[in-house]
PDB file of C-alpha atoms in Angstrom:
ATOM      1  CA  MET A   1       5.527  -2.502  11.563  1.00  0.00           C
ATOM      2  CA  ASN A   2       8.658  -1.132   9.875  1.00  0.00           C
ATOM      3  CA  ASN A   3      11.812  -3.322   9.400  1.00  0.00           C
ATOM      4  CA  LEU A   4      14.809  -2.137  11.298  1.00  0.00           C
ATOM      5  CA  ASN A   5      16.856  -2.771   7.999  1.00  0.00           C
ATOM      6  CA  ASP A   6      14.710  -0.119   6.200  1.00  0.00           C
ATOM      7  CA  GLU A   7      16.400   3.421   5.756  1.00  0.00           C
ATOM      8  CA  ILE A   8      15.791   5.535   8.923  1.00  0.00           C
ATOM      9  CA  ILE A   9      16.651   9.361   9.147  1.00  0.00           C
ATOM     10  CA  TYR A  10      17.501  10.573  12.724  1.00  0.00           C
ATOM     11  CA  GLY A  11      17.431  14.109  14.233  1.00  0.00           C
ATOM     12  CA  LYS A  12      15.455  17.326  13.770  1.00  0.00           C
ATOM     13  CA  ASN A  13      17.429  18.994  10.989  1.00  0.00           C
ATOM     14  CA  PRO A  14      17.834  15.609   9.033  1.00  0.00           C
ATOM     15  CA  VAL A  15      14.193  14.938   9.182  1.00  0.00           C
ATOM     16  CA  LEU A  16      13.133  18.591   8.386  1.00  0.00           C
ATOM     17  CA  GLU A  17      15.569  18.696   5.341  1.00  0.00           C
ATOM     18  CA  LEU A  18      14.180  15.507   4.217  1.00  0.00           C
ATOM     19  CA  LEU A  19      10.411  16.701   4.343  1.00  0.00           C
ATOM     20  CA  LYS A  20      11.653  20.072   2.493  1.00  0.00           C
ATOM     21  CA  SER A  21      13.238  17.991  -0.181  1.00  0.00           C
ATOM     22  CA  GLY A  22       9.929  16.412  -1.393  1.00  0.00           C
ATOM     23  CA  LYS A  23      11.430  12.874  -1.082  1.00  0.00           C
ATOM     24  CA  PRO A  24       9.219   9.877  -0.428  1.00  0.00           C
ATOM     25  CA  VAL A  25       8.558   9.271   3.191  1.00  0.00           C
ATOM     26  CA  ASN A  26       6.569   6.476   4.856  1.00  0.00           C
ATOM     27  CA  LYS A  27       5.964   7.758   8.284  1.00  0.00           C
ATOM     28  CA  ILE A  28       7.545   9.926  10.859  1.00  0.00           C
ATOM     29  CA  LEU A  29       7.825   9.125  14.676  1.00  0.00           C
ATOM     30  CA  LEU A  30       7.881  11.899  17.208  1.00  0.00           C
ATOM     31  CA  LEU A  31       8.688  12.288  20.776  1.00  0.00           C
ATOM     32  CA  ALA A  32       5.372  12.617  22.598  1.00  0.00           C
ATOM     33  CA  ASP A  33       6.634  15.118  25.093  1.00  0.00           C
ATOM     34  CA  GLY A  34       8.863  16.993  22.490  1.00  0.00           C
ATOM     35  CA  ALA A  35       6.734  19.794  21.396  1.00  0.00           C
ATOM     36  CA  ASN A  36       8.818  22.850  20.409  1.00  0.00           C
ATOM     37  CA  VAL A  37       8.976  25.565  17.365  1.00  0.00           C
ATOM     38  CA  ARG A  38      11.028  23.232  15.324  1.00  0.00           C
ATOM     39  CA  ASN A  39       8.442  20.280  15.816  1.00  0.00           C
ATOM     40  CA  GLN A  40       5.618  22.821  14.931  1.00  0.00           C
ATOM     41  CA  GLU A  41       7.372  23.364  11.592  1.00  0.00           C
ATOM     42  CA  ILE A  42       7.807  19.639  10.927  1.00  0.00           C
ATOM     43  CA  LEU A  43       4.176  18.990  11.815  1.00  0.00           C
ATOM     44  CA  SER A  44       3.064  21.777   9.508  1.00  0.00           C
ATOM     45  CA  LEU A  45       5.052  20.076   6.559  1.00  0.00           C
ATOM     46  CA  LEU A  46       3.688  16.648   7.493  1.00  0.00           C
ATOM     47  CA  GLN A  47       0.115  17.918   7.395  1.00  0.00           C
ATOM     48  CA  LYS A  48       0.858  19.790   4.002  1.00  0.00           C
ATOM     49  CA  ARG A  49       2.319  16.672   2.353  1.00  0.00           C
ATOM     50  CA  ASN A  50      -0.308  14.345   4.002  1.00  0.00           C
ATOM     51  CA  ILE A  51       2.320  12.098   5.490  1.00  0.00           C
ATOM     52  CA  PRO A  52       1.399   9.886   8.437  1.00  0.00           C
ATOM     53  CA  TYR A  53       3.042  10.405  11.750  1.00  0.00           C
ATOM     54  CA  GLN A  54       2.733   8.971  15.396  1.00  0.00           C
ATOM     55  CA  PHE A  55       3.701  10.228  18.772  1.00  0.00           C
ATOM     56  CA  VAL A  56       5.588   7.888  20.849  1.00  0.00           C
ATOM     57  CA  ASP A  57       7.473   7.591  24.199  1.00  0.00           C
ATOM     58  CA  ARG A  58      11.425   7.996  24.398  1.00  0.00           C
ATOM     59  CA  GLN A  59      11.783   4.342  25.106  1.00  0.00           C
ATOM     60  CA  ALA A  60      10.431   3.395  21.468  1.00  0.00           C
ATOM     61  CA  LEU A  61      12.556   5.971  19.889  1.00  0.00           C
ATOM     62  CA  ASP A  62      15.705   4.921  21.626  1.00  0.00           C
ATOM     63  CA  ARG A  63      15.048   1.431  20.747  1.00  0.00           C
ATOM     64  CA  LEU A  64      14.511   2.053  17.265  1.00  0.00           C
ATOM     65  CA  ALA A  65      17.542   4.505  16.847  1.00  0.00           C
ATOM     66  CA  GLN A  66      19.680   2.151  18.773  1.00  0.00           C
ATOM     67  CA  ARG A  67      22.984   4.288  19.286  1.00  0.00           C
ATOM     68  CA  GLU A  68      21.834   7.037  16.901  1.00  0.00           C
ATOM     69  CA  ARG A  69      21.013  10.409  18.373  1.00  0.00           C
ATOM     70  CA  HIS A  70      17.415  10.963  17.241  1.00  0.00           C
ATOM     71  CA  GLN A  71      16.568  14.304  19.144  1.00  0.00           C
ATOM     72  CA  GLY A  72      13.002  13.227  19.456  1.00  0.00           C
ATOM     73  CA  MET A  73      12.202  12.182  15.871  1.00  0.00           C
ATOM     74  CA  LEU A  74      12.900   9.855  13.115  1.00  0.00           C
ATOM     75  CA  ALA A  75      11.651   9.246   9.579  1.00  0.00           C
ATOM     76  CA  TYR A  76      11.246   5.919   7.648  1.00  0.00           C
ATOM     77  CA  VAL A  77      12.284   6.844   4.100  1.00  0.00           C
ATOM     78  CA  ALA A  78      10.222   5.209   1.164  1.00  0.00           C
ATOM     79  CA  ALA A  79      11.876   2.755  -1.380  1.00  0.00           C
ATOM     80  CA  ARG A  80      10.397   4.837  -4.254  1.00  0.00           C
ATOM     81  CA  GLU A  81       7.968   7.820  -4.965  1.00  0.00           C
ATOM     82  CA  TYR A  82       4.170   6.945  -4.607  1.00  0.00           C
ATOM     83  CA  ALA A  83       2.213   7.508  -7.382  1.00  0.00           C
ATOM     84  CA  GLU A  84      -1.488   8.907  -7.516  1.00  0.00           C
ATOM     85  CA  VAL A  85      -4.590   7.075  -8.503  1.00  0.00           C
ATOM     86  CA  GLU A  86      -4.850   9.106 -11.446  1.00  0.00           C
ATOM     87  CA  ASP A  87      -1.274   8.164 -12.585  1.00  0.00           C
ATOM     88  CA  ILE A  88      -2.546   4.360 -12.635  1.00  0.00           C
ATOM     89  CA  LEU A  89      -5.717   5.279 -14.560  1.00  0.00           C
ATOM     90  CA  ALA A  90      -3.525   7.406 -17.013  1.00  0.00           C
ATOM     91  CA  LEU A  91      -1.138   4.314 -17.390  1.00  0.00           C
ATOM     92  CA  ALA A  92      -4.049   2.185 -18.559  1.00  0.00           C
ATOM     93  CA  GLU A  93      -5.333   4.750 -20.948  1.00  0.00           C
ATOM     94  CA  LYS A  94      -1.665   5.089 -22.450  1.00  0.00           C
ATOM     95  CA  ARG A  95      -1.644   1.498 -22.952  1.00  0.00           C
ATOM     96  CA  GLN A  96      -5.116   1.635 -24.506  1.00  0.00           C
ATOM     97  CA  GLU A  97      -6.337  -0.982 -21.997  1.00  0.00           C
ATOM     98  CA  ALA A  98      -9.168  -1.325 -19.711  1.00  0.00           C
ATOM     99  CA  PRO A  99      -7.950  -0.453 -16.066  1.00  0.00           C
ATOM    100  CA  PHE A 100      -6.770  -3.567 -14.025  1.00  0.00           C
ATOM    101  CA  ILE A 101      -5.924  -2.480 -10.583  1.00  0.00           C
ATOM    102  CA  LEU A 102      -5.129  -4.215  -7.226  1.00  0.00           C
ATOM    103  CA  VAL A 103      -6.347  -2.901  -4.075  1.00  0.00           C
ATOM    104  CA  LEU A 104      -4.918  -3.978  -0.844  1.00  0.00           C
ATOM    105  CA  ASP A 105      -6.701  -3.795   2.431  1.00  0.00           C
ATOM    106  CA  GLU A 106      -4.396  -3.377   5.266  1.00  0.00           C
ATOM    107  CA  ILE A 107      -1.645  -6.026   4.311  1.00  0.00           C
ATOM    108  CA  GLU A 108       1.010  -5.672   7.002  1.00  0.00           C
ATOM    109  CA  ASP A 109       3.436  -8.419   5.979  1.00  0.00           C
ATOM    110  CA  PRO A 110       6.264  -6.579   3.768  1.00  0.00           C
ATOM    111  CA  HIS A 111       6.888 -10.113   2.103  1.00  0.00           C
ATOM    112  CA  ASN A 112       3.430 -10.203   1.081  1.00  0.00           C
ATOM    113  CA  LEU A 113       3.272  -6.706  -0.516  1.00  0.00           C
ATOM    114  CA  GLY A 114       6.745  -7.398  -2.243  1.00  0.00           C
ATOM    115  CA  ALA A 115       5.539 -10.629  -3.630  1.00  0.00           C
ATOM    116  CA  LEU A 116       2.178  -8.857  -5.040  1.00  0.00           C
ATOM    117  CA  LEU A 117       4.099  -6.200  -6.656  1.00  0.00           C
ATOM    118  CA  ARG A 118       6.018  -8.948  -8.402  1.00  0.00           C
ATOM    119  CA  THR A 119       2.901 -10.423  -9.835  1.00  0.00           C
ATOM    120  CA  VAL A 120       1.394  -7.203 -10.602  1.00  0.00           C
ATOM    121  CA  ASP A 121       4.454  -6.571 -12.767  1.00  0.00           C
ATOM    122  CA  ALA A 122       4.167 -10.036 -14.337  1.00  0.00           C
ATOM    123  CA  VAL A 123       0.441  -9.769 -15.334  1.00  0.00           C
ATOM    124  CA  GLY A 124       0.672  -6.337 -16.487  1.00  0.00           C
ATOM    125  CA  ALA A 125      -1.714  -4.712 -14.199  1.00  0.00           C
ATOM    126  CA  HIS A 126      -1.523  -0.860 -14.160  1.00  0.00           C
ATOM    127  CA  GLY A 127      -0.950  -0.425 -10.294  1.00  0.00           C
ATOM    128  CA  VAL A 128      -1.666  -0.922  -6.615  1.00  0.00           C
ATOM    129  CA  ILE A 129      -3.581   1.198  -4.144  1.00  0.00           C
ATOM    130  CA  ILE A 130      -2.788   0.872  -0.408  1.00  0.00           C
ATOM    131  CA  PRO A 131      -4.046   2.579   2.623  1.00  0.00           C
ATOM    132  CA  LYS A 132      -1.844   5.132   4.429  1.00  0.00           C
ATOM    133  CA  ARG A 133      -2.478   3.749   7.826  1.00  0.00           C
ATOM    134  CA  ARG A 134      -2.711   0.092   9.288  1.00  0.00           C
ATOM    135  CA  SER A 135      -0.642  -1.171   6.224  1.00  0.00           C
ATOM    136  CA  VAL A 136       2.911  -1.878   5.147  1.00  0.00           C
ATOM    137  CA  SER A 137       4.469   0.895   3.171  1.00  0.00           C
ATOM    138  CA  LEU A 138       7.105   0.723   0.299  1.00  0.00           C
ATOM    139  CA  THR A 139       9.837  -0.171   2.780  1.00  0.00           C
ATOM    140  CA  GLY A 140      13.399  -1.694   1.855  1.00  0.00           C
ATOM    141  CA  THR A 141      12.037  -5.013   2.761  1.00  0.00           C
ATOM    142  CA  VAL A 142       9.224  -4.749   0.229  1.00  0.00           C
ATOM    143  CA  ALA A 143      11.725  -3.587  -2.684  1.00  0.00           C
ATOM    144  CA  LYS A 144      13.994  -6.514  -1.825  1.00  0.00           C
ATOM    145  CA  THR A 145      11.158  -8.998  -1.847  1.00  0.00           C
ATOM    146  CA  SER A 146       9.714  -7.696  -5.144  1.00  0.00           C
ATOM    147  CA  ALA A 147      12.815  -8.554  -6.889  1.00  0.00           C
ATOM    148  CA  GLY A 148      12.852  -5.064  -8.636  1.00  0.00           C
ATOM    149  CA  ALA A 149       9.328  -4.880  -9.416  1.00  0.00           C
ATOM    150  CA  VAL A 150       8.819  -2.064  -6.966  1.00  0.00           C
ATOM    151  CA  GLU A 151      10.615   0.126  -9.618  1.00  0.00           C
ATOM    152  CA  HIS A 152       8.100  -0.614 -12.397  1.00  0.00           C
ATOM    153  CA  VAL A 153       4.751  -0.824 -10.637  1.00  0.00           C
ATOM    154  CA  LEU A 154       2.901   2.172  -9.632  1.00  0.00           C
ATOM    155  CA  VAL A 155       1.661   2.341  -6.015  1.00  0.00           C
ATOM    156  CA  ALA A 156      -0.725   4.762  -4.898  1.00  0.00           C
ATOM    157  CA  ARG A 157      -1.154   5.553  -1.141  1.00  0.00           C
ATOM    158  CA  VAL A 158      -4.796   6.922  -0.123  1.00  0.00           C
ATOM    159  CA  SER A 159      -6.399   8.126   3.098  1.00  0.00           C
ATOM    160  CA  ASN A 160      -9.668   6.351   2.541  1.00  0.00           C
ATOM    161  CA  LEU A 161      -9.778   3.000   0.557  1.00  0.00           C
ATOM    162  CA  VAL A 162     -13.650   2.964   0.344  1.00  0.00           C
ATOM    163  CA  GLN A 163     -14.012   6.545  -0.940  1.00  0.00           C
ATOM    164  CA  THR A 164     -11.136   5.581  -3.482  1.00  0.00           C
ATOM    165  CA  ILE A 165     -13.184   2.523  -4.902  1.00  0.00           C
ATOM    166  CA  LYS A 166     -16.319   4.645  -5.039  1.00  0.00           C
ATOM    167  CA  GLU A 167     -14.529   7.040  -7.157  1.00  0.00           C
ATOM    168  CA  LEU A 168     -13.129   4.144  -9.411  1.00  0.00           C
ATOM    169  CA  LYS A 169     -16.639   2.650  -9.823  1.00  0.00           C
ATOM    170  CA  LYS A 170     -17.665   6.136 -11.091  1.00  0.00           C
ATOM    171  CA  LYS A 171     -15.041   5.903 -13.844  1.00  0.00           C
ATOM    172  CA  GLY A 172     -16.241   2.549 -14.955  1.00  0.00           C
ATOM    173  CA  CYS A 173     -14.353  -0.072 -12.857  1.00  0.00           C
ATOM    174  CA  TRP A 174     -16.030  -3.173 -11.649  1.00  0.00           C
ATOM    175  CA  VAL A 175     -14.905  -4.056  -8.184  1.00  0.00           C
ATOM    176  CA  SER A 176     -14.273  -7.837  -7.179  1.00  0.00           C
ATOM    177  CA  GLY A 177     -13.424  -8.441  -3.607  1.00  0.00           C
ATOM    178  CA  ALA A 178     -11.709 -11.706  -2.862  1.00  0.00           C
ATOM    179  CA  GLU A 179     -13.592 -13.388   0.016  1.00  0.00           C
ATOM    180  CA  ALA A 180     -14.412 -16.802   1.162  1.00  0.00           C
ATOM    181  CA  GLY A 181     -18.113 -17.926   0.307  1.00  0.00           C
ATOM    182  CA  GLY A 182     -17.947 -15.677  -2.747  1.00  0.00           C
ATOM    183  CA  SER A 183     -18.767 -16.919  -6.253  1.00  0.00           C
ATOM    184  CA  ASP A 184     -16.089 -19.253  -8.017  1.00  0.00           C
ATOM    185  CA  ALA A 185     -13.540 -16.709  -9.400  1.00  0.00           C
ATOM    186  CA  PHE A 186     -12.662 -19.277 -12.218  1.00  0.00           C
ATOM    187  CA  THR A 187     -16.274 -19.085 -13.505  1.00  0.00           C
ATOM    188  CA  ALA A 188     -16.873 -15.379 -12.708  1.00  0.00           C
ATOM    189  CA  ASP A 189     -16.524 -12.765 -15.466  1.00  0.00           C
ATOM    190  CA  LEU A 190     -13.369 -10.800 -14.596  1.00  0.00           C
ATOM    191  CA  THR A 191     -12.877  -9.147 -17.813  1.00  0.00           C
ATOM    192  CA  GLY A 192     -13.346  -5.471 -18.538  1.00  0.00           C
ATOM    193  CA  PRO A 193     -12.280  -2.522 -16.218  1.00  0.00           C
ATOM    194  CA  ARG A 194     -11.254  -4.406 -13.185  1.00  0.00           C
ATOM    195  CA  VAL A 195     -10.336  -3.690  -9.392  1.00  0.00           C
ATOM    196  CA  ILE A 196      -9.322  -6.774  -7.513  1.00  0.00           C
ATOM    197  CA  VAL A 197      -9.609  -6.399  -3.511  1.00  0.00           C
ATOM    198  CA  ILE A 198      -7.504  -8.458  -1.279  1.00  0.00           C
ATOM    199  CA  GLY A 199      -7.986  -8.301   2.329  1.00  0.00           C
ATOM    200  CA  SER A 200      -5.528  -8.391   5.386  1.00  0.00           C
ATOM    201  CA  GLU A 201      -3.954 -11.521   6.580  1.00  0.00           C
ATOM    202  CA  GLY A 202      -5.873 -11.957   9.609  1.00  0.00           C
ATOM    203  CA  LYS A 203      -9.244 -10.127   9.091  1.00  0.00           C
ATOM    204  CA  GLY A 204      -9.964 -10.251   5.282  1.00  0.00           C
ATOM    205  CA  ILE A 205     -11.591  -7.307   3.775  1.00  0.00           C
ATOM    206  CA  SER A 206     -13.159  -4.957   6.108  1.00  0.00           C
ATOM    207  CA  ARG A 207     -16.917  -4.525   6.295  1.00  0.00           C
ATOM    208  CA  LEU A 208     -17.319  -1.020   4.622  1.00  0.00           C
ATOM    209  CA  LEU A 209     -14.753  -1.933   1.922  1.00  0.00           C
ATOM    210  CA  ARG A 210     -16.743  -5.459   1.427  1.00  0.00           C
ATOM    211  CA  GLU A 211     -20.163  -3.710   1.285  1.00  0.00           C
ATOM    212  CA  ASN A 212     -18.817  -1.396  -1.521  1.00  0.00           C
ATOM    213  CA  CYS A 213     -17.547  -4.332  -3.736  1.00  0.00           C
ATOM    214  CA  ASP A 214     -19.609  -4.850  -6.784  1.00  0.00           C
ATOM    215  CA  GLU A 215     -19.124  -8.573  -6.293  1.00  0.00           C
ATOM    216  CA  LEU A 216     -17.489 -11.157  -3.848  1.00  0.00           C
ATOM    217  CA  VAL A 217     -15.408 -13.933  -5.539  1.00  0.00           C
ATOM    218  CA  SER A 218     -13.433 -16.743  -4.064  1.00  0.00           C
ATOM    219  CA  LEU A 219     -10.825 -19.419  -5.059  1.00  0.00           C
ATOM    220  CA  PRO A 220     -11.988 -22.879  -4.937  1.00  0.00           C
ATOM    221  CA  MET A 221     -10.497 -25.036  -2.398  1.00  0.00           C
ATOM    222  CA  ARG A 222     -10.651 -28.737  -1.610  1.00  0.00           C
ATOM    223  CA  GLY A 223      -8.206 -29.182   1.245  1.00  0.00           C
ATOM    224  CA  LYS A 224      -8.424 -29.111   4.948  1.00  0.00           C
ATOM    225  CA  VAL A 225      -6.920 -25.634   5.135  1.00  0.00           C
ATOM    226  CA  THR A 226      -9.666 -22.807   4.702  1.00  0.00           C
ATOM    227  CA  SER A 227      -7.683 -19.861   3.636  1.00  0.00           C
ATOM    228  CA  LEU A 228      -4.566 -19.094   1.414  1.00  0.00           C
ATOM    229  CA  ASN A 229      -1.608 -16.606   2.289  1.00  0.00           C
ATOM    230  CA  ALA A 230      -2.595 -13.083   0.984  1.00  0.00           C
ATOM    231  CA  SER A 231       0.095 -12.934  -1.593  1.00  0.00           C
ATOM    232  CA  VAL A 232      -0.756 -16.532  -2.772  1.00  0.00           C
ATOM    233  CA  ALA A 233      -4.421 -15.706  -3.077  1.00  0.00           C
ATOM    234  CA  GLY A 234      -3.678 -12.261  -4.574  1.00  0.00           C
ATOM    235  CA  SER A 235      -1.510 -13.559  -7.358  1.00  0.00           C
ATOM    236  CA  LEU A 236      -3.826 -16.364  -8.174  1.00  0.00           C
ATOM    237  CA  MET A 237      -6.701 -13.666  -8.693  1.00  0.00           C
ATOM    238  CA  LEU A 238      -4.426 -11.630 -10.700  1.00  0.00           C
ATOM    239  CA  TYR A 239      -3.591 -14.454 -12.998  1.00  0.00           C
ATOM    240  CA  GLU A 240      -7.145 -15.358 -13.500  1.00  0.00           C
ATOM    241  CA  VAL A 241      -7.906 -11.685 -14.593  1.00  0.00           C
ATOM    242  CA  PHE A 242      -4.872 -11.914 -16.664  1.00  0.00           C
ATOM    243  CA  ARG A 243      -6.079 -15.121 -18.331  1.00  0.00           C
ATOM    244  CA  GLN A 244      -9.565 -13.946 -18.910  1.00  0.00           C
ATOM    245  CA  ARG A 245      -8.388 -10.742 -20.533  1.00  0.00           C
ATOM    246  CA  ALA A 246      -5.928 -12.587 -22.737  1.00  0.00           C
ATOM    247  CA  TYR A 247      -8.615 -14.974 -24.217  1.00  0.00           C
ATOM    248  CA  ALA A 248     -11.347 -12.290 -24.468  1.00  0.00           C
ATOM    249  CA  ARG A 249      -9.264 -10.401 -27.122  1.00  0.00           C
TER     250      ARG A 249
END
């Protein structure tokens, strides 16, 4: 769900020019019964740039646009440009470090993503990978919550997380999924080329992604609560990797 405080572009011509400009876009909403020649041009650009889009009814567009004339479409502008997975790996190579990557499986709360970007920057991880659908994107709220980290952390947005981690494994990365019931993260070996997977706030790591992890690790807990907030769990996992890598030098 996008926050109403995030930047939104309304109208056919402004949206078309935005897409032609190559600027980062999170998502496009189109009127379900508004197909015409101009919409076909926009759909072609969306498919070419692989930008998520959704058809919605007029009431939804009216509500989101408030008093603005939306002409049957609006665009959510990304807070910054997305990177490619190859850019994240290239950064690790440039620093002469083993890859250290955070994968987020359908995190929907922008505050969680913003907080995790802040931690990723703090521990010197090389980047974050998120899915294009069913996940919060780089919104204004994420940027604000990250306290500026969004400008320094590479974030790649991919169509298929399972395929992406398979490719990372081929490149020598070891994939550790944070999941209740896994081995103790504080005694597991988290050094070397490392991908940490954090699941969604409500469902955890999806089945296919979990099955493709090399291992499952969990944070030891002694209290009555059985789970941690996604950004807290992710931050603790990132710092444990950071701690082990520092002592392994």
